[in-house]
Amino acid sequence: MNVDEALKTRISVRAFKPDPIPEALIREILEVARFAPSGGNLQPWRVIAVSGVERDAVIAIAKANLPGDEGERLVYPANLWDPYRTRRYKLGEDMYELLGIPRDNKVGRLMHLAQNFEFFGAPVGLFFVIDKAMGHGQWAHMGMFMQSVALAALERDVQSCMQEAWARMRTPLAVHFALGDHEMIYAGMALGRADMSKPVNSMRSDRAGVDEIATFRGF
Ligand SMILES: Cc1cc2nc3c(=O)[nH]c(=O)nc-3n(C[C@H](O)[C@H](O)[C@H](O)COP(=O)(O)O)c2cc1C
């Protein structure tokens, strides 16, 4: 798969087959993803991969702690403004339309959201850990690492969904994983083989066009 193809075909998969993914394959993916760039080559990332009983344990922790709490590091700024607000809203509406869950079915929508905490059925979950003292730069570099993981996985026919939802479980997960006082979980990622028979995986999210996001000067 070439890079353009990988960038264009990676999607967030929200329904996985239960087929296990061996540790060796996850290691292979991380072996490649660790070449992601970071300012000053700090490599400000650490990964905890869970499968089997360890996956079951974090799912149980999430269930026991729902709805969780994001703490101080909010996933989105409060009172999101346009164009971001509209983009986020549209993503949700498009997804729930595919799932056949209308706006007034609050329970249905919450139940779908809760599937985040089962990794959407994926056999492997990753947690991305960062030092709390790191600043916005290093959080951005973590993002490069996560995208690298997703693309290296795709190359091996393993699909993914990045999951900030797990930010709601930072406190109980930090206890479970015995993280140091200086560490925190940024986000999770579900990894596995996509179940393409599920309508939710036909979701293709919009993107703003180049002229909306870029300015060209001096060409
Ligand atoms: C860091 C990060 C965290 C995300 N967290 C979640 C999440 O918790 N649950 C979810 O269903 N999707 C999550 N997403 C997926 C986004 O909604 C998705 O990337 C976006 O809508 C673009 O769609 P695509 O990934 O299919 O191209 C996350 C994406 C990123 C980059």
mmCIF file of C-alpha atoms and ligand atoms in Angstrom:
data_model
loop_
_atom_site.group_PDB
_atom_site.id
_atom_site.type_symbol
_atom_site.label_atom_id
_atom_site.label_comp_id
_atom_site.label_asym_id
_atom_site.label_seq_id
_atom_site.Cartn_x
_atom_site.Cartn_y
_atom_site.Cartn_z
ATOM 1 C CA MET A 1 0.000 0.000 0.000
ATOM 2 C CA ASN A 2 1.452 3.382 -0.894
ATOM 3 C CA VAL A 3 1.319 6.343 1.466
ATOM 4 C CA ASP A 4 -1.459 8.223 -0.373
ATOM 5 C CA GLU A 5 -3.612 5.125 -0.409
ATOM 6 C CA ALA A 6 -2.988 4.499 3.276
ATOM 7 C CA LEU A 7 -3.856 8.085 4.199
ATOM 8 C CA LYS A 8 -7.039 7.988 2.157
ATOM 9 C CA THR A 9 -8.274 4.558 3.169
ATOM 10 C CA ARG A 10 -7.613 4.693 6.899
ATOM 11 C CA ILE A 11 -10.950 5.210 8.580
ATOM 12 C CA SER A 12 -12.172 4.906 12.117
ATOM 13 C CA VAL A 13 -13.573 1.413 12.364
ATOM 14 C CA ARG A 14 -16.356 1.054 14.921
ATOM 15 C CA ALA A 15 -17.219 -2.640 14.570
ATOM 16 C CA PHE A 16 -14.554 -5.346 14.687
ATOM 17 C CA LYS A 17 -14.416 -9.094 14.293
ATOM 18 C CA PRO A 18 -13.360 -10.893 17.480
ATOM 19 C CA ASP A 19 -10.441 -12.671 15.714
ATOM 20 C CA PRO A 20 -7.402 -12.358 17.987
ATOM 21 C CA ILE A 21 -4.350 -10.365 16.905
ATOM 22 C CA PRO A 22 -1.106 -11.939 18.107
ATOM 23 C CA GLU A 23 1.356 -9.990 20.213
ATOM 24 C CA ALA A 24 3.964 -10.435 17.483
ATOM 25 C CA LEU A 25 1.839 -8.448 15.034
ATOM 26 C CA ILE A 26 1.285 -5.608 17.509
ATOM 27 C CA ARG A 27 5.034 -5.566 18.158
ATOM 28 C CA GLU A 28 5.659 -5.391 14.401
ATOM 29 C CA ILE A 29 3.288 -2.412 14.100
ATOM 30 C CA LEU A 30 4.976 -0.572 16.977
ATOM 31 C CA GLU A 31 8.380 -1.456 15.568
ATOM 32 C CA VAL A 32 7.490 0.628 12.506
ATOM 33 C CA ALA A 33 5.441 3.349 14.235
ATOM 34 C CA ARG A 34 8.305 4.222 16.601
ATOM 35 C CA PHE A 35 9.938 5.996 13.648
ATOM 36 C CA ALA A 36 7.332 8.764 13.961
ATOM 37 C CA PRO A 37 8.928 12.221 14.262
ATOM 38 C CA SER A 38 8.862 14.314 17.427
ATOM 39 C CA GLY A 39 10.289 17.725 18.227
ATOM 40 C CA GLY A 40 13.784 17.357 19.699
ATOM 41 C CA ASN A 41 13.315 13.622 19.157
ATOM 42 C CA LEU A 42 11.761 13.481 22.626
ATOM 43 C CA GLN A 43 9.543 10.533 21.603
ATOM 44 C CA PRO A 44 7.116 11.545 24.335
ATOM 45 C CA TRP A 45 5.021 8.393 24.098
ATOM 46 C CA ARG A 46 4.544 5.152 25.884
ATOM 47 C CA VAL A 47 2.071 2.452 24.945
ATOM 48 C CA ILE A 48 0.190 -0.095 26.998
ATOM 49 C CA ALA A 49 -1.313 -2.839 24.822
ATOM 50 C CA VAL A 50 -4.065 -5.039 26.224
ATOM 51 C CA SER A 51 -5.633 -8.236 24.977
ATOM 52 C CA GLY A 52 -7.399 -11.259 26.478
ATOM 53 C CA VAL A 53 -7.954 -11.047 30.226
ATOM 54 C CA GLU A 54 -6.192 -7.672 30.389
ATOM 55 C CA ARG A 55 -8.626 -6.289 27.828
ATOM 56 C CA ASP A 56 -11.515 -7.754 29.827
ATOM 57 C CA ALA A 57 -10.169 -6.081 32.961
ATOM 58 C CA VAL A 58 -10.117 -2.568 31.465
ATOM 59 C CA ILE A 59 -13.574 -3.068 29.981
ATOM 60 C CA ALA A 60 -14.819 -4.050 33.444
ATOM 61 C CA ILE A 61 -13.150 -0.976 34.947
ATOM 62 C CA ALA A 62 -14.851 1.259 32.404
ATOM 63 C CA LYS A 63 -18.246 -0.356 33.057
ATOM 64 C CA ALA A 64 -17.841 0.152 36.791
ATOM 65 C CA ASN A 65 -16.882 3.815 36.319
ATOM 66 C CA LEU A 66 -19.314 5.013 33.654
ATOM 67 C CA PRO A 67 -19.788 7.791 32.661
ATOM 68 C CA GLY A 68 -16.284 8.618 33.881
ATOM 69 C CA ASP A 69 -14.735 12.063 34.027
ATOM 70 C CA GLU A 70 -12.299 13.839 31.724
ATOM 71 C CA GLY A 71 -10.688 15.759 34.565
ATOM 72 C CA GLU A 72 -8.838 18.972 33.728
ATOM 73 C CA ARG A 73 -7.689 18.023 30.218
ATOM 74 C CA LEU A 74 -10.899 18.324 28.277
ATOM 75 C CA VAL A 75 -11.097 16.448 25.000
ATOM 76 C CA TYR A 76 -12.819 19.420 23.317
ATOM 77 C CA PRO A 77 -12.766 23.069 24.355
ATOM 78 C CA ALA A 78 -15.938 24.127 26.174
ATOM 79 C CA ASN A 79 -18.613 25.755 23.974
ATOM 80 C CA LEU A 80 -17.058 24.643 20.704
ATOM 81 C CA TRP A 81 -17.468 27.278 17.960
ATOM 82 C CA ASP A 82 -17.838 27.117 14.209
ATOM 83 C CA PRO A 83 -16.673 25.601 11.914
ATOM 84 C CA TYR A 84 -15.618 22.967 14.496
ATOM 85 C CA ARG A 85 -18.997 22.760 16.203
ATOM 86 C CA THR A 86 -20.826 22.081 12.928
ATOM 87 C CA ARG A 87 -18.247 19.480 11.840
ATOM 88 C CA ARG A 88 -18.574 17.611 15.106
ATOM 89 C CA TYR A 89 -22.357 17.771 14.985
ATOM 90 C CA LYS A 90 -22.439 16.494 11.393
ATOM 91 C CA LEU A 91 -20.146 13.574 12.202
ATOM 92 C CA GLY A 92 -22.520 12.482 14.969
ATOM 93 C CA GLU A 93 -25.637 12.910 12.841
ATOM 94 C CA ASP A 94 -24.127 11.019 9.879
ATOM 95 C CA MET A 95 -23.048 8.181 12.132
ATOM 96 C CA TYR A 96 -26.352 7.838 13.957
ATOM 97 C CA GLU A 97 -28.221 7.959 10.663
ATOM 98 C CA LEU A 98 -26.168 4.989 9.450
ATOM 99 C CA LEU A 99 -26.862 3.208 12.706
ATOM 100 C CA GLY A 100 -30.571 4.040 12.470
ATOM 101 C CA ILE A 101 -30.592 5.752 15.878
ATOM 102 C CA PRO A 102 -32.735 8.912 15.766
ATOM 103 C CA ARG A 103 -31.888 12.077 17.726
ATOM 104 C CA ASP A 104 -34.612 11.508 20.334
ATOM 105 C CA ASN A 105 -33.332 7.986 21.102
ATOM 106 C CA LYS A 106 -30.918 9.198 23.768
ATOM 107 C CA VAL A 107 -30.528 5.740 25.277
ATOM 108 C CA GLY A 108 -29.635 4.250 21.882
ATOM 109 C CA ARG A 109 -27.015 6.945 21.296
ATOM 110 C CA LEU A 110 -25.534 6.480 24.743
ATOM 111 C CA MET A 111 -25.398 2.724 24.212
ATOM 112 C CA HIS A 112 -23.439 3.269 21.001
ATOM 113 C CA LEU A 113 -21.044 5.630 22.784
ATOM 114 C CA ALA A 114 -20.574 3.024 25.502
ATOM 115 C CA GLN A 115 -19.237 0.621 22.848
ATOM 116 C CA ASN A 116 -16.073 2.717 22.930
ATOM 117 C CA PHE A 117 -15.428 1.080 26.271
ATOM 118 C CA GLU A 118 -15.527 -2.366 24.676
ATOM 119 C CA PHE A 119 -13.118 -1.244 21.939
ATOM 120 C CA PHE A 120 -16.051 -1.692 19.518
ATOM 121 C CA GLY A 121 -15.400 -5.437 19.796
ATOM 122 C CA ALA A 122 -11.720 -5.184 18.795
ATOM 123 C CA PRO A 123 -9.477 -7.841 20.367
ATOM 124 C CA VAL A 124 -6.683 -5.373 21.160
ATOM 125 C CA GLY A 125 -6.676 -2.017 22.890
ATOM 126 C CA LEU A 126 -3.781 0.398 23.066
ATOM 127 C CA PHE A 127 -3.410 3.156 25.623
ATOM 128 C CA PHE A 128 -1.131 6.081 24.846
ATOM 129 C CA VAL A 129 0.610 7.410 27.923
ATOM 130 C CA ILE A 130 2.277 10.827 28.173
ATOM 131 C CA ASP A 131 4.139 12.652 30.922
ATOM 132 C CA LYS A 132 1.782 15.170 32.530
ATOM 133 C CA ALA A 133 4.484 17.840 32.395
ATOM 134 C CA MET A 134 4.637 17.712 28.599
ATOM 135 C CA GLY A 135 3.188 20.679 26.740
ATOM 136 C CA HIS A 136 1.018 21.157 23.677
ATOM 137 C CA GLY A 137 3.975 20.390 21.374
ATOM 138 C CA GLN A 138 4.493 16.925 22.768
ATOM 139 C CA TRP A 139 0.767 16.192 22.683
ATOM 140 C CA ALA A 140 0.892 16.978 18.955
ATOM 141 C CA HIS A 141 3.866 14.639 18.560
ATOM 142 C CA MET A 142 1.905 11.915 20.293
ATOM 143 C CA GLY A 143 -0.693 12.389 17.565
ATOM 144 C CA MET A 144 1.943 11.737 14.912
ATOM 145 C CA PHE A 145 2.846 8.536 16.696
ATOM 146 C CA MET A 146 -0.786 7.450 16.872
ATOM 147 C CA GLN A 147 -1.332 8.082 13.165
ATOM 148 C CA SER A 148 1.848 6.115 12.475
ATOM 149 C CA VAL A 149 0.463 3.205 14.489
ATOM 150 C CA ALA A 150 -2.820 3.373 12.550
ATOM 151 C CA LEU A 151 -1.057 3.401 9.176
ATOM 152 C CA ALA A 152 1.430 0.658 10.048
ATOM 153 C CA ALA A 153 -1.536 -1.407 11.233
ATOM 154 C CA LEU A 154 -3.428 -0.775 8.003
ATOM 155 C CA GLU A 155 -0.442 -2.001 6.000
ATOM 156 C CA ARG A 156 -0.915 -5.298 7.849
ATOM 157 C CA ASP A 157 -4.686 -5.399 7.296
ATOM 158 C CA VAL A 158 -5.356 -4.364 10.889
ATOM 159 C CA GLN A 159 -7.873 -1.554 11.277
ATOM 160 C CA SER A 160 -8.178 0.943 14.080
ATOM 161 C CA CYS A 161 -10.236 3.520 15.892
ATOM 162 C CA MET A 162 -8.494 6.186 17.924
ATOM 163 C CA GLN A 163 -10.406 6.712 21.128
ATOM 164 C CA GLU A 164 -10.367 9.854 23.186
ATOM 165 C CA ALA A 165 -13.400 8.366 24.905
ATOM 166 C CA TRP A 166 -10.960 6.568 27.194
ATOM 167 C CA ALA A 167 -9.950 9.979 28.560
ATOM 168 C CA ARG A 168 -13.062 9.653 30.723
ATOM 169 C CA MET A 169 -11.408 6.689 32.466
ATOM 170 C CA ARG A 170 -8.016 8.287 33.105
ATOM 171 C CA THR A 171 -8.241 8.093 36.875
ATOM 172 C CA PRO A 172 -9.250 4.420 37.341
ATOM 173 C CA LEU A 173 -6.934 3.303 34.531
ATOM 174 C CA ALA A 174 -3.974 5.129 36.071
ATOM 175 C CA VAL A 175 -4.600 3.141 39.253
ATOM 176 C CA HIS A 176 -5.058 -0.128 37.355
ATOM 177 C CA PHE A 177 -1.853 0.292 35.347
ATOM 178 C CA ALA A 178 0.041 1.688 38.342
ATOM 179 C CA LEU A 179 1.081 4.745 36.335
ATOM 180 C CA GLY A 180 3.569 7.073 37.946
ATOM 181 C CA ASP A 181 2.245 10.330 39.426
ATOM 182 C CA HIS A 182 3.816 12.117 36.458
ATOM 183 C CA GLU A 183 2.035 10.019 33.833
ATOM 184 C CA MET A 184 -1.406 10.121 32.277
ATOM 185 C CA ILE A 185 -3.315 8.343 29.552
ATOM 186 C CA TYR A 186 -3.950 10.605 26.601
ATOM 187 C CA ALA A 187 -6.225 8.308 24.572
ATOM 188 C CA GLY A 188 -6.902 4.733 23.588
ATOM 189 C CA MET A 189 -7.018 2.908 20.272
ATOM 190 C CA ALA A 190 -9.003 -0.142 19.227
ATOM 191 C CA LEU A 191 -7.121 -2.483 16.902
ATOM 192 C CA GLY A 192 -8.417 -5.514 15.035
ATOM 193 C CA ARG A 193 -9.962 -6.758 11.820
ATOM 194 C CA ALA A 194 -12.867 -4.623 10.646
ATOM 195 C CA ASP A 195 -16.289 -6.221 10.353
ATOM 196 C CA MET A 196 -17.267 -4.622 7.064
ATOM 197 C CA SER A 197 -20.720 -6.201 7.179
ATOM 198 C CA LYS A 198 -21.662 -3.647 9.863
ATOM 199 C CA PRO A 199 -23.256 -0.449 8.465
ATOM 200 C CA VAL A 200 -21.291 1.804 10.837
ATOM 201 C CA ASN A 201 -18.123 0.911 8.946
ATOM 202 C CA SER A 202 -19.510 2.352 5.729
ATOM 203 C CA MET A 203 -19.197 5.762 7.366
ATOM 204 C CA ARG A 204 -16.930 8.152 5.429
ATOM 205 C CA SER A 205 -16.440 11.414 7.259
ATOM 206 C CA ASP A 206 -16.216 14.745 5.407
ATOM 207 C CA ARG A 207 -13.100 16.810 5.014
ATOM 208 C CA ALA A 208 -12.736 20.491 4.303
ATOM 209 C CA GLY A 209 -11.222 21.163 0.889
ATOM 210 C CA VAL A 210 -7.666 22.376 0.395
ATOM 211 C CA ASP A 211 -8.817 25.954 -0.288
ATOM 212 C CA GLU A 212 -10.617 26.004 3.034
ATOM 213 C CA ILE A 213 -7.593 24.912 5.052
ATOM 214 C CA ALA A 214 -4.634 26.314 3.123
ATOM 215 C CA THR A 215 -3.402 29.691 1.942
ATOM 216 C CA PHE A 216 -0.843 29.834 -0.843
ATOM 217 C CA ARG A 217 1.482 32.792 -1.016
ATOM 218 C CA GLY A 218 4.387 33.631 -3.262
ATOM 219 C CA PHE A 219 4.002 30.811 -5.760
HETATM 220 C C1 LIG B 1 -7.162 11.368 18.741
HETATM 221 C C2 LIG B 1 -8.485 10.892 18.252
HETATM 222 C C3 LIG B 1 -9.414 10.423 19.142
HETATM 223 C C4 LIG B 1 -10.648 9.926 18.704
HETATM 224 N N1 LIG B 1 -11.533 9.427 19.609
HETATM 225 C C5 LIG B 1 -12.646 8.793 19.188
HETATM 226 C C6 LIG B 1 -13.489 8.119 20.105
HETATM 227 O O1 LIG B 1 -13.279 8.137 21.315
HETATM 228 N N2 LIG B 1 -14.538 7.427 19.626
HETATM 229 C C7 LIG B 1 -14.827 7.377 18.280
HETATM 230 O O2 LIG B 1 -15.796 6.718 17.906
HETATM 231 N N3 LIG B 1 -14.057 8.019 17.379
HETATM 232 C C8 LIG B 1 -12.965 8.704 17.792
HETATM 233 N N4 LIG B 1 -12.134 9.321 16.895
HETATM 234 C C9 LIG B 1 -12.418 9.212 15.477
HETATM 235 C C10 LIG B 1 -12.831 10.531 14.820
HETATM 236 O O3 LIG B 1 -14.179 10.780 15.035
HETATM 237 C C11 LIG B 1 -12.495 10.399 13.340
HETATM 238 O O4 LIG B 1 -11.107 10.285 13.173
HETATM 239 C C12 LIG B 1 -12.984 11.531 12.470
HETATM 240 O O5 LIG B 1 -14.361 11.645 12.514
HETATM 241 C C13 LIG B 1 -12.525 11.333 11.028
HETATM 242 O O6 LIG B 1 -13.022 10.108 10.533
HETATM 243 P P1 LIG B 1 -12.096 8.929 10.017
HETATM 244 O O7 LIG B 1 -11.134 8.583 11.121
HETATM 245 O O8 LIG B 1 -13.042 7.792 9.729
HETATM 246 O O9 LIG B 1 -11.369 9.420 8.812
HETATM 247 C C14 LIG B 1 -10.930 9.906 17.324
HETATM 248 C C15 LIG B 1 -9.991 10.405 16.424
HETATM 249 C C16 LIG B 1 -8.788 10.897 16.872
HETATM 250 C C17 LIG B 1 -7.792 11.412 15.876
#
